PDB file of C-alpha atoms in Angstrom:
ATOM      1  CA  UNK O   1      10.261  14.611  10.276  1.00  0.00           C
ATOM      2  CA  UNK O   2       7.349  15.163  12.611  1.00  0.00           C
ATOM      3  CA  UNK O   3       5.953  12.352  14.678  1.00  0.00           C
ATOM      4  CA  UNK O   4       3.934  10.664  11.990  1.00  0.00           C
ATOM      5  CA  UNK O   5       1.775   7.738  11.040  1.00  0.00           C
ATOM      6  CA  UNK O   6       3.052   4.909  13.216  1.00  0.00           C
ATOM      7  CA  UNK O   7       0.576   2.258  12.106  1.00  0.00           C
ATOM      8  CA  UNK O   8       1.380   2.721   8.437  1.00  0.00           C
ATOM      9  CA  UNK O   9       5.133   3.294   8.366  1.00  0.00           C
ATOM     10  CA  UNK O  10       6.374  -0.107   7.201  1.00  0.00           C
ATOM     11  CA  UNK O  11       5.262   0.414   3.611  1.00  0.00           C
ATOM     12  CA  UNK O  12       7.151   3.716   3.557  1.00  0.00           C
ATOM     13  CA  UNK O  13      10.288   2.007   4.829  1.00  0.00           C
ATOM     14  CA  UNK O  14      10.002  -0.613   2.104  1.00  0.00           C
ATOM     15  CA  UNK O  15       9.546   2.049  -0.574  1.00  0.00           C
ATOM     16  CA  UNK O  16      12.676   3.865   0.577  1.00  0.00           C
ATOM     17  CA  UNK O  17      14.619   0.602   0.596  1.00  0.00           C
ATOM     18  CA  UNK O  18      13.644  -0.220  -2.957  1.00  0.00           C
ATOM     19  CA  UNK O  19      14.214   3.262  -4.339  1.00  0.00           C
ATOM     20  CA  UNK O  20      17.527   3.574  -2.518  1.00  0.00           C
ATOM     21  CA  UNK O  21      18.931   0.181  -3.356  1.00  0.00           C
ATOM     22  CA  UNK O  22      18.266   0.237  -7.079  1.00  0.00           C
ATOM     23  CA  UNK O  23      17.579  -2.430  -9.646  1.00  0.00           C
ATOM     24  CA  UNK O  24      20.476  -4.660  -8.537  1.00  0.00           C
ATOM     25  CA  UNK O  25      18.246  -6.270  -5.886  1.00  0.00           C
ATOM     26  CA  UNK O  26      17.327  -9.789  -7.032  1.00  0.00           C
ATOM     27  CA  UNK O  27      13.693 -10.731  -7.468  1.00  0.00           C
ATOM     28  CA  UNK O  28      12.403 -12.938  -4.664  1.00  0.00           C
ATOM     29  CA  UNK O  29       9.923 -15.755  -5.082  1.00  0.00           C
ATOM     30  CA  UNK O  30       7.566 -17.559  -2.744  1.00  0.00           C
ATOM     31  CA  UNK O  31       8.480 -21.163  -1.968  1.00  0.00           C
ATOM     32  CA  UNK O  32       5.828 -22.622   0.349  1.00  0.00           C
ATOM     33  CA  UNK O  33       6.395 -25.775   2.364  1.00  0.00           C
ATOM     34  CA  UNK O  34       3.401 -27.574   0.835  1.00  0.00           C
ATOM     35  CA  UNK O  35       3.394 -26.097  -2.673  1.00  0.00           C
ATOM     36  CA  UNK O  36       0.385 -23.821  -2.157  1.00  0.00           C
ATOM     37  CA  UNK O  37       0.420 -20.399  -3.788  1.00  0.00           C
ATOM     38  CA  UNK O  38      -1.429 -17.103  -3.235  1.00  0.00           C
ATOM     39  CA  UNK O  39      -4.486 -16.447  -5.385  1.00  0.00           C
ATOM     40  CA  UNK O  40      -3.813 -14.819  -8.744  1.00  0.00           C
ATOM     41  CA  UNK O  41      -5.401 -11.698 -10.211  1.00  0.00           C
ATOM     42  CA  UNK O  42      -8.393 -13.433 -11.787  1.00  0.00           C
ATOM     43  CA  UNK O  43      -9.138 -15.432  -8.631  1.00  0.00           C
ATOM     44  CA  UNK O  44      -8.955 -12.228  -6.595  1.00  0.00           C
ATOM     45  CA  UNK O  45     -11.306 -10.330  -8.933  1.00  0.00           C
ATOM     46  CA  UNK O  46     -13.842 -13.159  -8.718  1.00  0.00           C
ATOM     47  CA  UNK O  47     -14.101 -12.568  -4.961  1.00  0.00           C
ATOM     48  CA  UNK O  48     -15.430  -9.026  -5.535  1.00  0.00           C
ATOM     49  CA  UNK O  49     -19.117  -8.982  -6.510  1.00  0.00           C
ATOM     50  CA  UNK O  50     -19.347  -5.240  -7.180  1.00  0.00           C
ATOM     51  CA  UNK O  51     -18.392  -4.251 -10.721  1.00  0.00           C
ATOM     52  CA  UNK O  52     -19.773  -0.685 -10.690  1.00  0.00           C
ATOM     53  CA  UNK O  53     -17.541   2.115 -12.037  1.00  0.00           C
ATOM     54  CA  UNK O  54     -15.251   3.504  -9.359  1.00  0.00           C
ATOM     55  CA  UNK O  55     -15.949   6.878  -7.779  1.00  0.00           C
ATOM     56  CA  UNK O  56     -14.515   8.835  -4.850  1.00  0.00           C
ATOM     57  CA  UNK O  57     -16.458  11.199  -2.603  1.00  0.00           C
ATOM     58  CA  UNK O  58     -15.131  13.730  -0.113  1.00  0.00           C
ATOM     59  CA  UNK O  59     -16.496  13.700   3.453  1.00  0.00           C
ATOM     60  CA  UNK O  60     -14.605  16.708   4.769  1.00  0.00           C
ATOM     61  CA  UNK O  61     -11.260  18.531   5.041  1.00  0.00           C
ATOM     62  CA  UNK O  62      -9.405  19.927   8.054  1.00  0.00           C
ATOM     63  CA  UNK O  63      -6.735  22.493   7.159  1.00  0.00           C
ATOM     64  CA  UNK O  64      -3.462  22.867   9.098  1.00  0.00           C
ATOM     65  CA  UNK O  65      -0.011  24.153   8.221  1.00  0.00           C
ATOM     66  CA  UNK O  66       1.411  20.729   7.334  1.00  0.00           C
ATOM     67  CA  UNK O  67       1.009  18.780   4.130  1.00  0.00           C
ATOM     68  CA  UNK O  68      -2.280  17.119   3.260  1.00  0.00           C
ATOM     69  CA  UNK O  69      -2.882  13.484   4.190  1.00  0.00           C
ATOM     70  CA  UNK O  70      -5.738  11.791   2.320  1.00  0.00           C
ATOM     71  CA  UNK O  71      -7.555   9.252   4.483  1.00  0.00           C
ATOM     72  CA  UNK O  72      -9.506   7.154   1.955  1.00  0.00           C
ATOM     73  CA  UNK O  73     -12.002   4.756   3.525  1.00  0.00           C
ATOM     74  CA  UNK O  74     -14.150   1.961   2.155  1.00  0.00           C
ATOM     75  CA  UNK O  75     -17.580   3.563   1.755  1.00  0.00           C
ATOM     76  CA  UNK O  76     -19.433   0.709   3.484  1.00  0.00           C
ATOM     77  CA  UNK O  77     -16.954   0.631   6.357  1.00  0.00           C
ATOM     78  CA  UNK O  78     -16.863   4.381   6.987  1.00  0.00           C
ATOM     79  CA  UNK O  79     -20.147   4.676   8.985  1.00  0.00           C
ATOM     80  CA  UNK O  80     -18.790   2.081  11.445  1.00  0.00           C
ATOM     81  CA  UNK O  81     -15.598   4.068  12.064  1.00  0.00           C
ATOM     82  CA  UNK O  82     -16.867   7.651  12.395  1.00  0.00           C
ATOM     83  CA  UNK O  83     -15.596   7.742  16.005  1.00  0.00           C
ATOM     84  CA  UNK O  84     -12.100   7.802  14.494  1.00  0.00           C
ATOM     85  CA  UNK O  85     -12.637   9.196  11.003  1.00  0.00           C
ATOM     86  CA  UNK O  86     -15.289  11.916  11.204  1.00  0.00           C
ATOM     87  CA  UNK O  87     -13.505  15.050   9.890  1.00  0.00           C
ATOM     88  CA  UNK O  88     -14.829  17.233  12.727  1.00  0.00           C
ATOM     89  CA  UNK O  89     -14.654  14.930  15.757  1.00  0.00           C
ATOM     90  CA  UNK O  90     -12.819  11.745  14.721  1.00  0.00           C
ATOM     91  CA  UNK O  91     -10.057  10.674  17.086  1.00  0.00           C
ATOM     92  CA  UNK O  92      -7.641   9.525  14.375  1.00  0.00           C
ATOM     93  CA  UNK O  93      -8.259  12.670  12.309  1.00  0.00           C
ATOM     94  CA  UNK O  94      -7.632  14.754  15.444  1.00  0.00           C
ATOM     95  CA  UNK O  95      -4.410  12.832  16.106  1.00  0.00           C
ATOM     96  CA  UNK O  96      -3.136  13.711  12.636  1.00  0.00           C
ATOM     97  CA  UNK O  97      -4.265  17.329  12.900  1.00  0.00           C
ATOM     98  CA  UNK O  98      -2.599  17.655  16.312  1.00  0.00           C
ATOM     99  CA  UNK O  99       0.636  16.515  14.671  1.00  0.00           C
ATOM    100  CA  UNK O 100       0.289  19.408  12.219  1.00  0.00           C
ATOM    101  CA  UNK O 101      -1.094  17.631   9.161  1.00  0.00           C
ATOM    102  CA  UNK O 102      -3.994  18.769   7.040  1.00  0.00           C
ATOM    103  CA  UNK O 103      -6.450  15.901   6.566  1.00  0.00           C
ATOM    104  CA  UNK O 104      -8.957  15.072   3.848  1.00  0.00           C
ATOM    105  CA  UNK O 105     -11.356  12.194   4.531  1.00  0.00           C
ATOM    106  CA  UNK O 106     -12.650  10.530   1.377  1.00  0.00           C
ATOM    107  CA  UNK O 107     -14.748   7.421   0.704  1.00  0.00           C
ATOM    108  CA  UNK O 108     -14.588   4.928  -2.137  1.00  0.00           C
ATOM    109  CA  UNK O 109     -16.503   1.707  -2.782  1.00  0.00           C
ATOM    110  CA  UNK O 110     -14.621  -1.515  -3.418  1.00  0.00           C
ATOM    111  CA  UNK O 111     -15.224  -2.668  -6.970  1.00  0.00           C
ATOM    112  CA  UNK O 112     -13.899  -5.165  -9.502  1.00  0.00           C
ATOM    113  CA  UNK O 113     -14.025  -2.451 -12.166  1.00  0.00           C
ATOM    114  CA  UNK O 114     -10.686  -2.959 -13.975  1.00  0.00           C
ATOM    115  CA  UNK O 115     -10.272   0.831 -14.235  1.00  0.00           C
ATOM    116  CA  UNK O 116     -10.720   1.389 -10.474  1.00  0.00           C
ATOM    117  CA  UNK O 117      -6.950   1.511  -9.748  1.00  0.00           C
ATOM    118  CA  UNK O 118      -6.550   4.173 -12.465  1.00  0.00           C
ATOM    119  CA  UNK O 119      -9.393   6.171 -10.901  1.00  0.00           C
ATOM    120  CA  UNK O 120      -7.749   6.055  -7.476  1.00  0.00           C
ATOM    121  CA  UNK O 121      -4.268   6.853  -8.837  1.00  0.00           C
ATOM    122  CA  UNK O 122      -5.562   9.811 -10.887  1.00  0.00           C
ATOM    123  CA  UNK O 123      -7.297  11.103  -7.760  1.00  0.00           C
ATOM    124  CA  UNK O 124      -4.037  10.829  -5.799  1.00  0.00           C
ATOM    125  CA  UNK O 125      -2.100  12.564  -8.582  1.00  0.00           C
ATOM    126  CA  UNK O 126      -4.540  15.463  -8.475  1.00  0.00           C
ATOM    127  CA  UNK O 127      -4.285  15.632  -4.670  1.00  0.00           C
ATOM    128  CA  UNK O 128      -0.471  15.484  -4.895  1.00  0.00           C
ATOM    129  CA  UNK O 129      -0.516  18.454  -7.254  1.00  0.00           C
ATOM    130  CA  UNK O 130      -2.585  20.290  -4.634  1.00  0.00           C
ATOM    131  CA  UNK O 131      -0.102  19.521  -1.847  1.00  0.00           C
ATOM    132  CA  UNK O 132      -0.905  15.999  -0.610  1.00  0.00           C
ATOM    133  CA  UNK O 133       2.069  14.138   0.865  1.00  0.00           C
ATOM    134  CA  UNK O 134       0.473  10.733   1.270  1.00  0.00           C
ATOM    135  CA  UNK O 135      -2.609   8.601   1.631  1.00  0.00           C
ATOM    136  CA  UNK O 136      -3.955   6.047   4.066  1.00  0.00           C
ATOM    137  CA  UNK O 137      -6.208   3.400   2.487  1.00  0.00           C
ATOM    138  CA  UNK O 138      -8.541   1.978   5.124  1.00  0.00           C
ATOM    139  CA  UNK O 139     -10.659  -1.102   4.450  1.00  0.00           C
ATOM    140  CA  UNK O 140     -11.148  -2.907   1.141  1.00  0.00           C
ATOM    141  CA  UNK O 141     -10.174  -0.561  -1.697  1.00  0.00           C
ATOM    142  CA  UNK O 142      -8.991  -1.074  -5.307  1.00  0.00           C
ATOM    143  CA  UNK O 143      -5.742  -2.970  -5.755  1.00  0.00           C
ATOM    144  CA  UNK O 144      -3.401  -2.619  -8.720  1.00  0.00           C
ATOM    145  CA  UNK O 145      -1.658  -5.802  -9.889  1.00  0.00           C
ATOM    146  CA  UNK O 146       1.615  -6.306 -11.764  1.00  0.00           C
ATOM    147  CA  UNK O 147       2.847  -9.306 -13.770  1.00  0.00           C
ATOM    148  CA  UNK O 148       6.309 -10.270 -14.952  1.00  0.00           C
ATOM    149  CA  UNK O 149       8.584 -13.107 -15.943  1.00  0.00           C
ATOM    150  CA  UNK O 150      10.969 -13.558 -13.030  1.00  0.00           C
ATOM    151  CA  UNK O 151      14.388 -15.167 -13.100  1.00  0.00           C
ATOM    152  CA  UNK O 152      15.652 -16.715  -9.869  1.00  0.00           C
ATOM    153  CA  UNK O 153      19.275 -17.785  -9.523  1.00  0.00           C
ATOM    154  CA  UNK O 154      19.697 -18.649 -13.184  1.00  0.00           C
ATOM    155  CA  UNK O 155      16.566 -20.808 -13.477  1.00  0.00           C
ATOM    156  CA  UNK O 156      14.222 -20.542 -16.431  1.00  0.00           C
ATOM    157  CA  UNK O 157      11.937 -17.482 -16.391  1.00  0.00           C
ATOM    158  CA  UNK O 158       8.607 -18.133 -14.651  1.00  0.00           C
ATOM    159  CA  UNK O 159       5.396 -16.124 -14.703  1.00  0.00           C
ATOM    160  CA  UNK O 160       4.141 -14.321 -11.590  1.00  0.00           C
ATOM    161  CA  UNK O 161       1.547 -11.683 -10.730  1.00  0.00           C
ATOM    162  CA  UNK O 162       1.111  -9.754  -7.493  1.00  0.00           C
ATOM    163  CA  UNK O 163      -0.527  -6.659  -5.948  1.00  0.00           C
ATOM    164  CA  UNK O 164       1.607  -3.505  -6.052  1.00  0.00           C
ATOM    165  CA  UNK O 165       0.855  -0.347  -4.065  1.00  0.00           C
ATOM    166  CA  UNK O 166       3.897   1.387  -5.576  1.00  0.00           C
ATOM    167  CA  UNK O 167       1.376   2.092  -8.355  1.00  0.00           C
ATOM    168  CA  UNK O 168      -0.273   4.597  -5.986  1.00  0.00           C
ATOM    169  CA  UNK O 169       2.983   6.094  -4.668  1.00  0.00           C
ATOM    170  CA  UNK O 170       4.618   6.821  -8.022  1.00  0.00           C
ATOM    171  CA  UNK O 171       2.994  10.008  -9.320  1.00  0.00           C
ATOM    172  CA  UNK O 172       4.970  10.516 -12.530  1.00  0.00           C
ATOM    173  CA  UNK O 173       6.049   7.075 -13.712  1.00  0.00           C
ATOM    174  CA  UNK O 174       4.427   5.388 -16.701  1.00  0.00           C
ATOM    175  CA  UNK O 175       2.430   2.211 -16.002  1.00  0.00           C
ATOM    176  CA  UNK O 176       1.190   0.183 -18.965  1.00  0.00           C
ATOM    177  CA  UNK O 177      -0.610  -3.058 -19.729  1.00  0.00           C
ATOM    178  CA  UNK O 178       1.163  -4.271 -22.875  1.00  0.00           C
ATOM    179  CA  UNK O 179       1.078  -8.038 -22.359  1.00  0.00           C
ATOM    180  CA  UNK O 180      -1.134 -10.888 -21.220  1.00  0.00           C
ATOM    181  CA  UNK O 181      -0.402 -14.287 -19.743  1.00  0.00           C
ATOM    182  CA  UNK O 182      -0.635 -17.249 -22.081  1.00  0.00           C
ATOM    183  CA  UNK O 183       0.584 -20.691 -21.137  1.00  0.00           C
ATOM    184  CA  UNK O 184       2.868 -19.375 -18.406  1.00  0.00           C
ATOM    185  CA  UNK O 185       4.435 -16.745 -20.679  1.00  0.00           C
ATOM    186  CA  UNK O 186       3.747 -13.111 -21.496  1.00  0.00           C
ATOM    187  CA  UNK O 187       2.584 -12.354 -25.020  1.00  0.00           C
ATOM    188  CA  UNK O 188       1.433  -9.118 -26.617  1.00  0.00           C
ATOM    189  CA  UNK O 189      -2.040  -8.124 -25.486  1.00  0.00           C
ATOM    190  CA  UNK O 190      -3.964  -6.659 -22.572  1.00  0.00           C
ATOM    191  CA  UNK O 191      -5.531  -8.244 -19.468  1.00  0.00           C
ATOM    192  CA  UNK O 192      -5.963  -5.375 -16.921  1.00  0.00           C
ATOM    193  CA  UNK O 193      -2.688  -6.302 -15.179  1.00  0.00           C
ATOM    194  CA  UNK O 194       0.205  -3.857 -15.428  1.00  0.00           C
ATOM    195  CA  UNK O 195       3.442  -5.286 -16.788  1.00  0.00           C
ATOM    196  CA  UNK O 196       5.505  -2.258 -17.836  1.00  0.00           C
ATOM    197  CA  UNK O 197       6.827   0.468 -15.522  1.00  0.00           C
ATOM    198  CA  UNK O 198       9.069   3.148 -17.033  1.00  0.00           C
ATOM    199  CA  UNK O 199      10.116   6.759 -16.554  1.00  0.00           C
ATOM    200  CA  UNK O 200      10.712   8.136 -13.069  1.00  0.00           C
ATOM    201  CA  UNK O 201       9.831   5.102 -10.954  1.00  0.00           C
ATOM    202  CA  UNK O 202      10.616   6.485  -7.482  1.00  0.00           C
ATOM    203  CA  UNK O 203       7.680   7.158  -5.100  1.00  0.00           C
ATOM    204  CA  UNK O 204       6.580  10.760  -4.560  1.00  0.00           C
ATOM    205  CA  UNK O 205       4.083  10.100  -1.742  1.00  0.00           C
ATOM    206  CA  UNK O 206       3.689   7.532   1.005  1.00  0.00           C
ATOM    207  CA  UNK O 207       0.781   5.114   0.932  1.00  0.00           C
ATOM    208  CA  UNK O 208      -0.316   2.902   3.825  1.00  0.00           C
ATOM    209  CA  UNK O 209      -3.005   0.243   3.594  1.00  0.00           C
ATOM    210  CA  UNK O 210      -5.005  -1.008   6.577  1.00  0.00           C
ATOM    211  CA  UNK O 211      -7.124  -3.953   5.404  1.00  0.00           C
ATOM    212  CA  UNK O 212      -8.525  -6.466   7.882  1.00  0.00           C
ATOM    213  CA  UNK O 213     -11.422  -8.218   6.118  1.00  0.00           C
ATOM    214  CA  UNK O 214      -9.435 -11.400   5.276  1.00  0.00           C
ATOM    215  CA  UNK O 215      -8.786 -11.866   9.001  1.00  0.00           C
ATOM    216  CA  UNK O 216     -12.353 -11.412  10.237  1.00  0.00           C
ATOM    217  CA  UNK O 217     -14.597  -8.535  11.329  1.00  0.00           C
ATOM    218  CA  UNK O 218     -12.846  -5.640   9.624  1.00  0.00           C
ATOM    219  CA  UNK O 219     -14.701  -2.857  11.439  1.00  0.00           C
ATOM    220  CA  UNK O 220     -13.832  -4.330  14.861  1.00  0.00           C
ATOM    221  CA  UNK O 221     -10.212  -5.089  13.951  1.00  0.00           C
ATOM    222  CA  UNK O 222      -9.580  -1.655  12.422  1.00  0.00           C
ATOM    223  CA  UNK O 223     -11.351  -0.021  15.377  1.00  0.00           C
ATOM    224  CA  UNK O 224      -8.912  -1.775  17.737  1.00  0.00           C
ATOM    225  CA  UNK O 225      -5.947  -0.828  15.542  1.00  0.00           C
ATOM    226  CA  UNK O 226      -6.844   2.868  15.515  1.00  0.00           C
ATOM    227  CA  UNK O 227      -7.459   2.711  19.265  1.00  0.00           C
ATOM    228  CA  UNK O 228      -3.943   1.349  19.858  1.00  0.00           C
ATOM    229  CA  UNK O 229      -2.561   3.954  17.473  1.00  0.00           C
ATOM    230  CA  UNK O 230      -4.103   6.686  19.623  1.00  0.00           C
ATOM    231  CA  UNK O 231      -2.810   5.210  22.887  1.00  0.00           C
ATOM    232  CA  UNK O 232       0.685   5.022  21.416  1.00  0.00           C
ATOM    233  CA  UNK O 233       0.551   8.667  20.327  1.00  0.00           C
ATOM    234  CA  UNK O 234      -0.477   9.951  23.751  1.00  0.00           C
ATOM    235  CA  UNK O 235       2.135   7.837  25.542  1.00  0.00           C
ATOM    236  CA  UNK O 236      -0.261   5.350  27.128  1.00  0.00           C
ATOM    237  CA  UNK O 237       1.244   2.385  25.261  1.00  0.00           C
ATOM    238  CA  UNK O 238       4.931   2.019  25.966  1.00  0.00           C
ATOM    239  CA  UNK O 239       6.874  -0.047  23.450  1.00  0.00           C
ATOM    240  CA  UNK O 240      10.583  -0.771  23.326  1.00  0.00           C
ATOM    241  CA  UNK O 241      12.481   1.071  20.612  1.00  0.00           C
ATOM    242  CA  UNK O 242      13.412  -2.186  18.948  1.00  0.00           C
ATOM    243  CA  UNK O 243      12.495  -3.903  15.693  1.00  0.00           C
ATOM    244  CA  UNK O 244      12.986  -7.417  14.371  1.00  0.00           C
ATOM    245  CA  UNK O 245      14.588  -7.388  10.947  1.00  0.00           C
ATOM    246  CA  UNK O 246      14.149 -10.643   9.040  1.00  0.00           C
ATOM    247  CA  UNK O 247      15.987 -10.988   5.741  1.00  0.00           C
ATOM    248  CA  UNK O 248      15.648 -14.165   3.710  1.00  0.00           C
ATOM    249  CA  UNK O 249      18.748 -15.824   2.277  1.00  0.00           C
ATOM    250  CA  UNK O 250      18.550 -14.525  -1.278  1.00  0.00           C
ATOM    251  CA  UNK O 251      18.602 -10.889  -0.066  1.00  0.00           C
ATOM    252  CA  UNK O 252      21.160 -11.469   2.686  1.00  0.00           C
ATOM    253  CA  UNK O 253      23.885  -9.403   0.999  1.00  0.00           C
ATOM    254  CA  UNK O 254      21.788  -6.249   1.516  1.00  0.00           C
ATOM    255  CA  UNK O 255      21.355  -6.759   5.270  1.00  0.00           C
ATOM    256  CA  UNK O 256      23.837  -4.009   6.338  1.00  0.00           C
ATOM    257  CA  UNK O 257      22.225  -1.430   4.053  1.00  0.00           C
ATOM    258  CA  UNK O 258      18.638  -2.240   4.975  1.00  0.00           C
ATOM    259  CA  UNK O 259      19.211  -2.678   8.695  1.00  0.00           C
ATOM    260  CA  UNK O 260      20.918   0.719   8.610  1.00  0.00           C
ATOM    261  CA  UNK O 261      17.775   2.214   7.120  1.00  0.00           C
ATOM    262  CA  UNK O 262      15.657   0.525   9.772  1.00  0.00           C
ATOM    263  CA  UNK O 263      17.785   2.295  12.414  1.00  0.00           C
ATOM    264  CA  UNK O 264      16.427   5.616  11.160  1.00  0.00           C
ATOM    265  CA  UNK O 265      13.094   4.530  12.668  1.00  0.00           C
ATOM    266  CA  UNK O 266      14.175   2.380  15.635  1.00  0.00           C
ATOM    267  CA  UNK O 267      17.129   2.986  17.934  1.00  0.00           C
TER     268      UNK O 267
END
């Protein structure tokens, strides 16, 4: 494969691990030292004031011989990152084009519209049918969530929900919302959280997400990230060809397989 999208490659590695290892991988769970848990779907939606219907607008396209990469940027953030993302002059766009990719720059507003993930996925499906090989989601953009009853080492099933970007990578699988949470269990109903994934579940495209707002000034942090990405590409940032692979105890049996896959990226 060509020299590709260094800053966004980890999610691709994870997707290949999951699709390659199969359903025999046990479900992991978060056990925090003080009992705190991540926010759930409803708490997350309440942090997003905008509830307008989702829409996606194209800024510009640069055609090359390689597959199309869709760079989808938060619409409010985009004007602050034109140095990197302008289709004609942007440094990051030029980096991708110089590597042989075609690039489409698109903008989308963040919204709590429950149909926003469907809008984004349908857009990606259409782009995939036109030759897109992947997408980079920059800034706050719609997030699909999944819920399930997990079983951990023979304990009683427990309810969990979590964000899932595989929703945007899987172009031909079937995602449904057939259940809702009630008293820590799933019962028939609908609550805007996916809970059923069937059909061909393997990813067809790569998707990377670069979101910095929870850590602070997202425009400044993403600016610095894209700057480092450029310096790495032109050889001005020398890094050792090493990676740290951390595997928690309940997945330890898969260490040889997964570390072998990591060696396809790092020597």
